[in-house]
Tab-separated table of C-alpha atoms in Angstrom:
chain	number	residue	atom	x	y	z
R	1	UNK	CA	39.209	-4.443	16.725
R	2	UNK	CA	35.661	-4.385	18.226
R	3	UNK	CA	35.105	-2.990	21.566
R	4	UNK	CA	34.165	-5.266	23.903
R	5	UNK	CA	30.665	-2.747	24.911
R	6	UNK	CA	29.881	-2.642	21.162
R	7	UNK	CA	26.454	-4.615	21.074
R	8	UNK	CA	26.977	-7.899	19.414
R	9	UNK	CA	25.199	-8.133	16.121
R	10	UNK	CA	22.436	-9.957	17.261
R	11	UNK	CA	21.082	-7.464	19.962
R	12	UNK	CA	18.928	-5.881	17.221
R	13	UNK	CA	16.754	-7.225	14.548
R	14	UNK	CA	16.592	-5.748	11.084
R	15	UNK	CA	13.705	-3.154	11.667
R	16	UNK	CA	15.261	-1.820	14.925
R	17	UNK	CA	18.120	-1.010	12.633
R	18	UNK	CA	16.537	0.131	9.466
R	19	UNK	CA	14.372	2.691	11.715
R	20	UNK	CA	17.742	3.523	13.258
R	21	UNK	CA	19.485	4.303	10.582
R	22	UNK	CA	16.780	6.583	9.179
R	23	UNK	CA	15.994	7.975	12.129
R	24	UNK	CA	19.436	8.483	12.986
R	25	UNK	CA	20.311	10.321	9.574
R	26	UNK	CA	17.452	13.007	10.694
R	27	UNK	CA	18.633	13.393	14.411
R	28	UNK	CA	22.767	13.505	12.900
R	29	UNK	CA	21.673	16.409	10.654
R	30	UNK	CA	19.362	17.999	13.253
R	31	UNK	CA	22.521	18.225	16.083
R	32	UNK	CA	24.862	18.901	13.264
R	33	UNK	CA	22.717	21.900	12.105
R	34	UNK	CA	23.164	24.057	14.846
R	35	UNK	CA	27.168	23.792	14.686
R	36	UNK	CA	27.471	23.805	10.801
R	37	UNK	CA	30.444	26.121	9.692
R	38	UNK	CA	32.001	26.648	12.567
R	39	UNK	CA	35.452	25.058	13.560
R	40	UNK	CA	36.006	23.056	16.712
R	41	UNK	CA	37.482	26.130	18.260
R	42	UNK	CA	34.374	28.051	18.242
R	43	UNK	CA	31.972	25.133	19.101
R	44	UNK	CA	34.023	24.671	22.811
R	45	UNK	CA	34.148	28.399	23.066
R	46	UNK	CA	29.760	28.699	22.002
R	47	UNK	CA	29.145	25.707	24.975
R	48	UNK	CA	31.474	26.477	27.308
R	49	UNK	CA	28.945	26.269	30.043
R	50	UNK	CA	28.144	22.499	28.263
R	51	UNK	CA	32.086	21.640	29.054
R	52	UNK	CA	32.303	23.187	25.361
R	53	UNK	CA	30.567	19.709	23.601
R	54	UNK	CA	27.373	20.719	21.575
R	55	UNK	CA	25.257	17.729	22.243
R	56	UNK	CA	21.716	18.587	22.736
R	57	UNK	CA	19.588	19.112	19.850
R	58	UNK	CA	18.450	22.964	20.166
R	59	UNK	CA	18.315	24.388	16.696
R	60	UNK	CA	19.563	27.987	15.822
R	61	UNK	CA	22.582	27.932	14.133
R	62	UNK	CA	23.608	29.796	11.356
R	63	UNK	CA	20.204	28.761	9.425
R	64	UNK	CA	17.943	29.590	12.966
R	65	UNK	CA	15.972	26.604	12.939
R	66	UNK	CA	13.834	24.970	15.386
R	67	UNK	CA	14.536	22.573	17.423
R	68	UNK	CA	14.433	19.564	16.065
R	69	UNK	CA	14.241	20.831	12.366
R	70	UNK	CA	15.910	18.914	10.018
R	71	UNK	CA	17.677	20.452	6.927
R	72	UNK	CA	18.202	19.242	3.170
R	73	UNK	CA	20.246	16.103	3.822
R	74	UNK	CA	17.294	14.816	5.264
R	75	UNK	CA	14.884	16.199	3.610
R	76	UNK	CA	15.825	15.102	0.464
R	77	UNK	CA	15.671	11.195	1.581
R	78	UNK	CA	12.816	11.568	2.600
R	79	UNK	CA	11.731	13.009	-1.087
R	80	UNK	CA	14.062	9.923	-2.664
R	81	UNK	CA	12.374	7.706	-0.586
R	82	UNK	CA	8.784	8.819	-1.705
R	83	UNK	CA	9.629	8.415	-5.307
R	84	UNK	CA	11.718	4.943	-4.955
R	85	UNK	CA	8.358	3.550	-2.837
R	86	UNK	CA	6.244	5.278	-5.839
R	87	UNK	CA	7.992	3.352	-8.285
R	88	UNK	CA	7.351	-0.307	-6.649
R	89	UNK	CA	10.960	0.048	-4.864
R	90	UNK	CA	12.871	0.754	-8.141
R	91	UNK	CA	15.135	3.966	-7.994
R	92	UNK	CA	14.526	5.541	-11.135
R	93	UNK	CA	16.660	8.690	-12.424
R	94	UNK	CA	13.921	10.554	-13.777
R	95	UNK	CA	11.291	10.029	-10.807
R	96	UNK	CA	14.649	11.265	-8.097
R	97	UNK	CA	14.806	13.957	-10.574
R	98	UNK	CA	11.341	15.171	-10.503
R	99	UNK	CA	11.417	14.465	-6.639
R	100	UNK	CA	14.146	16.876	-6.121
R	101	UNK	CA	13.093	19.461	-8.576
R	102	UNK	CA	9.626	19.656	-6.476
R	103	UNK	CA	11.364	19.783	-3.585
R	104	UNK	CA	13.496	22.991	-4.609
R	105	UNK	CA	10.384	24.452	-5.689
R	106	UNK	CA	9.746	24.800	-1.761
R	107	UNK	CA	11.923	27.061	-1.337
R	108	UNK	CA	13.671	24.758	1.375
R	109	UNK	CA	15.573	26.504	3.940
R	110	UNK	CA	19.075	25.032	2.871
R	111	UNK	CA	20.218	23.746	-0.585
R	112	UNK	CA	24.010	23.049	-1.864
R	113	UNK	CA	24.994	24.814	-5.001
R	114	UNK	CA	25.905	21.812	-6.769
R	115	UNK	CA	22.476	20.437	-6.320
R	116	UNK	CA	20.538	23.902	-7.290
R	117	UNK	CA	23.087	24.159	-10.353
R	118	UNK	CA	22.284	20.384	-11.394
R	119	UNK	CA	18.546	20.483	-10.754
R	120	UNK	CA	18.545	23.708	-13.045
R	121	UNK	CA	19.597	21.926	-15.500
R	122	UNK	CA	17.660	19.491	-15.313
R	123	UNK	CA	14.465	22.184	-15.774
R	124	UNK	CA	15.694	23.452	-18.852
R	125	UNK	CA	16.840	20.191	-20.316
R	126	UNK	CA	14.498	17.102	-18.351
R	127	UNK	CA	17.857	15.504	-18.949
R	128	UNK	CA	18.380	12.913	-15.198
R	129	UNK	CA	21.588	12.580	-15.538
R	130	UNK	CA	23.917	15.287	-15.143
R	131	UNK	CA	27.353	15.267	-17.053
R	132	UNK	CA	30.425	14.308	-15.119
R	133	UNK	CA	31.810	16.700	-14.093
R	134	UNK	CA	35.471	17.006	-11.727
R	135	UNK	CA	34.044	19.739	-9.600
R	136	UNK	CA	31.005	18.156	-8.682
R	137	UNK	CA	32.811	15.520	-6.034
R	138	UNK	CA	30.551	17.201	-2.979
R	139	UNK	CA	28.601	15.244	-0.476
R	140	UNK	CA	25.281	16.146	-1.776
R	141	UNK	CA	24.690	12.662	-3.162
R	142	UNK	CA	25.826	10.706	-0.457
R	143	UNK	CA	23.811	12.583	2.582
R	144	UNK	CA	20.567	11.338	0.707
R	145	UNK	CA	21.513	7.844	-0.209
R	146	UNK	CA	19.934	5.979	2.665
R	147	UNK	CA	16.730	4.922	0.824
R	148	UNK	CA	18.667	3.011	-1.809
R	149	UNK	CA	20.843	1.430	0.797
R	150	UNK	CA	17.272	0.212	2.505
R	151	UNK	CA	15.456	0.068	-0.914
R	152	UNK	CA	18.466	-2.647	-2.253
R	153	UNK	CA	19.163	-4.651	0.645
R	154	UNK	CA	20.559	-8.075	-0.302
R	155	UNK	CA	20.735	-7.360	-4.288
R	156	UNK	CA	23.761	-7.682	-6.554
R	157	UNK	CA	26.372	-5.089	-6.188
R	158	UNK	CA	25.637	-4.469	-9.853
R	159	UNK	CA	21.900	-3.536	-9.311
R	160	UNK	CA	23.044	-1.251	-5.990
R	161	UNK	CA	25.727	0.402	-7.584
R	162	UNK	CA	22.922	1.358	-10.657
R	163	UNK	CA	20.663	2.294	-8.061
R	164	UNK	CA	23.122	4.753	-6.465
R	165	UNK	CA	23.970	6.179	-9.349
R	166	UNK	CA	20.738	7.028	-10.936
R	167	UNK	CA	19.850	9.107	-7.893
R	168	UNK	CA	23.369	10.619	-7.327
R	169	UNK	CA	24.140	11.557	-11.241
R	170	UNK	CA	20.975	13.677	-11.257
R	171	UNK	CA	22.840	16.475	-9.377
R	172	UNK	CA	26.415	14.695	-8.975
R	173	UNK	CA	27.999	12.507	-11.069
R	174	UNK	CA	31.189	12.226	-9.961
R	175	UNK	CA	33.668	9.138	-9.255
R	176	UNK	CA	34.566	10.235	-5.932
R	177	UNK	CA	31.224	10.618	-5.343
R	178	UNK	CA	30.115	7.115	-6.430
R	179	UNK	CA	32.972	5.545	-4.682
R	180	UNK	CA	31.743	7.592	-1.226
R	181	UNK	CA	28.426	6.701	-1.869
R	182	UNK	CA	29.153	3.086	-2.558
R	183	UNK	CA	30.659	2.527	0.761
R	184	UNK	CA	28.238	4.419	2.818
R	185	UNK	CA	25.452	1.450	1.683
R	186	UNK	CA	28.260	-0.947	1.892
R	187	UNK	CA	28.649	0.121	5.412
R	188	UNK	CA	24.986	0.992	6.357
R	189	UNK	CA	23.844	-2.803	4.729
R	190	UNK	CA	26.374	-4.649	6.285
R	191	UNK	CA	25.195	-3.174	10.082
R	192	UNK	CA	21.325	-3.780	9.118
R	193	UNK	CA	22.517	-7.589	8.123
R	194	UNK	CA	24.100	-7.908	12.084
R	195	UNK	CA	27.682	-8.315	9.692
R	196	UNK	CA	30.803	-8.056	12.677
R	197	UNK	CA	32.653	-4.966	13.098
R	198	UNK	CA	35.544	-6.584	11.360
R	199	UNK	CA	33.641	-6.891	8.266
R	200	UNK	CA	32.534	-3.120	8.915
R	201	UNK	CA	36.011	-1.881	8.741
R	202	UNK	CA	36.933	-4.288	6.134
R	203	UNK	CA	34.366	-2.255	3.736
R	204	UNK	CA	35.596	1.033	4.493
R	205	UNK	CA	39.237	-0.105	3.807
R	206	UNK	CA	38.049	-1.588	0.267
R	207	UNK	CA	37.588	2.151	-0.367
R	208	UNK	CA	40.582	3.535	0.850
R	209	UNK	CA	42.813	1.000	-0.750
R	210	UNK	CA	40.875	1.841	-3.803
R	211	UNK	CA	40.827	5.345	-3.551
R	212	UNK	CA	44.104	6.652	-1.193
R	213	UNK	CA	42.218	9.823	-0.761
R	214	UNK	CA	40.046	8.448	1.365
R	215	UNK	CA	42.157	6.595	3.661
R	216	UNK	CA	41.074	7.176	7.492
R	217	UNK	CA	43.220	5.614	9.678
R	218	UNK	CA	46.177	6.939	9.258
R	219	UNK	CA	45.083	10.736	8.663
R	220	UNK	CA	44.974	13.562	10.947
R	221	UNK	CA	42.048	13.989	13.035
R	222	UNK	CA	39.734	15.759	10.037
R	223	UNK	CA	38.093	18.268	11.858
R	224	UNK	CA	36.237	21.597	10.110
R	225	UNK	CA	35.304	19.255	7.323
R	226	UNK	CA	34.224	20.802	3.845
R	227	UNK	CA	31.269	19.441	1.617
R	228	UNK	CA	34.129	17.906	-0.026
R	229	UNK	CA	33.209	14.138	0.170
R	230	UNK	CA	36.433	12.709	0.800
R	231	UNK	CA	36.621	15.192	3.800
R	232	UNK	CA	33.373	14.132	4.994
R	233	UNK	CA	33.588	10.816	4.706
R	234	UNK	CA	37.231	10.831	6.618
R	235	UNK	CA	35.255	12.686	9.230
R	236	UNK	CA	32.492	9.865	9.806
R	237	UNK	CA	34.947	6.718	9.052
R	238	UNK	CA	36.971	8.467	11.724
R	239	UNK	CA	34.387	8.953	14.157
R	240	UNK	CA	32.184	5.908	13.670
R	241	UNK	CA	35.102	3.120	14.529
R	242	UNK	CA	37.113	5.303	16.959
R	243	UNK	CA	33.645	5.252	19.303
R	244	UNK	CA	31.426	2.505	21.063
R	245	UNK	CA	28.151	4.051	20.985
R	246	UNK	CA	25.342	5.957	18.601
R	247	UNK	CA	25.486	9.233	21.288
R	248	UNK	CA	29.531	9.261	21.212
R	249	UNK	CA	29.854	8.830	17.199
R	250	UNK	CA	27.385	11.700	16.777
R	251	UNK	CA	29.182	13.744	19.378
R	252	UNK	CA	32.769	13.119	17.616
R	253	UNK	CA	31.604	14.257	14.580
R	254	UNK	CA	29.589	17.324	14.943
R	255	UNK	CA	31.956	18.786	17.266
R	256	UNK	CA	34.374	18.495	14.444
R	257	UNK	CA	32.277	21.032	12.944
R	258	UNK	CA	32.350	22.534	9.178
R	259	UNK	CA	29.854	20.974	7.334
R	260	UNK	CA	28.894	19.422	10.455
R	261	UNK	CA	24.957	18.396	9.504
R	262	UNK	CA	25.992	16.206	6.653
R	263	UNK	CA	28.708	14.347	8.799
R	264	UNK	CA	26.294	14.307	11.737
R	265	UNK	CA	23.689	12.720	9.128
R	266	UNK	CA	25.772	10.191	7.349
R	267	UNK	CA	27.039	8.952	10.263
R	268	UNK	CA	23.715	9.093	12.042
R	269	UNK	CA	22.635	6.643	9.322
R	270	UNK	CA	25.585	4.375	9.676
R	271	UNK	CA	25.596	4.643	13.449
R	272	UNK	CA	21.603	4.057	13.706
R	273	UNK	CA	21.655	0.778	11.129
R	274	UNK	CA	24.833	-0.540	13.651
R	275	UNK	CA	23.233	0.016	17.085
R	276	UNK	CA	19.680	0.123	16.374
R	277	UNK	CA	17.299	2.320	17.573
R	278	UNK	CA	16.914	1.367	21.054
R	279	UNK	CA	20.786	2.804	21.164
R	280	UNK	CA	19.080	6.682	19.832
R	281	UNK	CA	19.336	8.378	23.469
R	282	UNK	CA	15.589	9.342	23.986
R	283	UNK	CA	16.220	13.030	24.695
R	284	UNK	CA	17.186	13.030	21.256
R	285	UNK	CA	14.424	11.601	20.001
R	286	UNK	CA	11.571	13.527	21.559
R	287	UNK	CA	13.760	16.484	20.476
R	288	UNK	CA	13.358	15.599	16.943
R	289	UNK	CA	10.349	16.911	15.047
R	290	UNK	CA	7.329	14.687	15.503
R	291	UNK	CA	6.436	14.705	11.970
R	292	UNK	CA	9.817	14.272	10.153
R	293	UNK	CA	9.924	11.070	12.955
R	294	UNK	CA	7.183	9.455	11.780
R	295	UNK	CA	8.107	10.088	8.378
R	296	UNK	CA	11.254	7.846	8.460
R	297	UNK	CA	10.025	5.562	10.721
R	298	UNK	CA	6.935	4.322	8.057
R	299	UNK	CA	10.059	5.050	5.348
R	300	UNK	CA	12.104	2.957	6.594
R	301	UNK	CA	9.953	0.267	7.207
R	302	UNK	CA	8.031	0.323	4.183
R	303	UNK	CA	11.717	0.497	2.282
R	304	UNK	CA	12.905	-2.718	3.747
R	305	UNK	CA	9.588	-4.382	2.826
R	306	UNK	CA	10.162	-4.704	-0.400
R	307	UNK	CA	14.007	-6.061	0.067
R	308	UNK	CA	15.504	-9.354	0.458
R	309	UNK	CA	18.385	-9.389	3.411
R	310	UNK	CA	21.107	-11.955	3.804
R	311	UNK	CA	20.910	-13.810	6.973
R	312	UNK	CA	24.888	-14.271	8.058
């Protein structure tokens, strides 16, 4: 059931979501950063003097970043998003492909190995689509899916789920990858479209009646979550409809820890597109780096341009 302090659907229009859902995918994976790996245990021990909750965005971690740096789950939206607003709002496999591949040749500061293996291939082969593969069920696919879930707004589920997958098969191709991914735009679309939190919860039980694995309500509190996406997408289902605001979701999930920037992002996007970005608490924001904010801001917006939303 909805809690009654949940903002209705109509206390945000559809750009104060799309921004928040992009900006809250960068600011998830920023505060998850600093707590990635490390289990719940350690997190209350590290901010004990913080009542042992991490919840200020302070970089270090194991990857000692900045404050306010964001790692690859957002920087590789951000790279999708370039190419899928360089191809007149299309996601193409080829142009992701090429997107990523450039953006490994940065030498980025964090990359999964299923993504590095994948994009490898690609290089020698300049083949998009990677071949499926049982292994290859991380959440590498999923973290970066936000620009097709703004990018596809109010198209057929036929045309989203071929947008998903020409992105995600470059580097996972995977069926419990597609199904994860599925749901996250399921999920993300139905919050920019001001759908009730019923119909929220109805989409994320279409996946775990489809897929058991998945099921959330039921399970054990998934804390230390793995790259596994069926572990991080427990972790955000669990955290996103057990809370009542954007700050509470994040906190729930990172202090789960594990892979704790990819559940902070994911449901940072889910959170943001639900709440809106007035909901973002502004220490957060300013926290965030100035240039990777403006970034998804004009993403976001220019993303949703070129889609068609259903009023409901």
């Amino acid at each position: 059931m909805q809690n009654a302090s949940l903002p209705k659907p109509e206390s945000a229009d559809l750009k104060s979501r799309g921004v928040g859902a992009y900006l809250g995918l960068a600011i998830g994976d920023a505060l998850g950063a600093t707590v990635e790996f490390l289990t719940p245990n350690e997190i209350r021990h590290r901010f004990a003097r913080e009542g042992g909750v991490h919840k200020d965005i302070t970089g270090g971690g194991w990857l000692n970043l900045k404050p306010g740096q964001i790692t690859d789950d957002t920087a590789m939206s951000l790279a999708l998003g370039k190419a899928i607003l360089a191809d007149g709002g299309k996601v193409v496999a080829l142009s992701a492909a090429r997107a990523f591949d450039n953006w490994m040749r940065t030498s980025p500061i964090d990359i999964g190995n299923t993504v590095r293996k994948n994009l490898i291939r690609f290089r020698n082969t300049l083949e998009a689509e990677a071949p499926p593969a049982e292994h290859d069920a991380g959440n590498g696919a999923v973290m970066r899916t936000l620009p097709v879930a703004l990018a596809t707004l109010g198209q057929t589920q036929a045309d989203i789920a071929a947008a998903f997958r020409a992105q995600a098969h470059v580097t996972h191709n995977n069926p419990l990858s597609d199904a994860g991914g599925l749901c996250v735009i399921a999920l993300v679309q139905a919050a920019l479209q001001g759908q009730s939190w019923p119909n929220l919860e109805a989409q994320a039980q279409t996946l775990s009646a489809e897929h058991p694995e998945f099921t959330w309500q039921t399970a054990r509190r998934r804390e230390n979550p793995s790259g596994y996406i069926v572990d991080t997408l427990v972790a955000v289902l669990q955290a996103f409809f057990s809370t009542n605001s954007f700050e509470s979701c994040l906190i729930d999930v990172v202090n789960r820890g594990g892979d704790a920037d990819t559940t902070g992002a994911i449901a940072g996007a889910i959170a943001g597109a639900w709440y809106g970005v007035a909901a973002i608490p502004e220490r957060w924001q300013k926290a965030l780096n100035p240039v990777i904010a403006q970034d998804c801001r004009e993403q976001a917006e220019k993303l949703m341009a070129g889609s068609m939303p259903i009023q409901v």
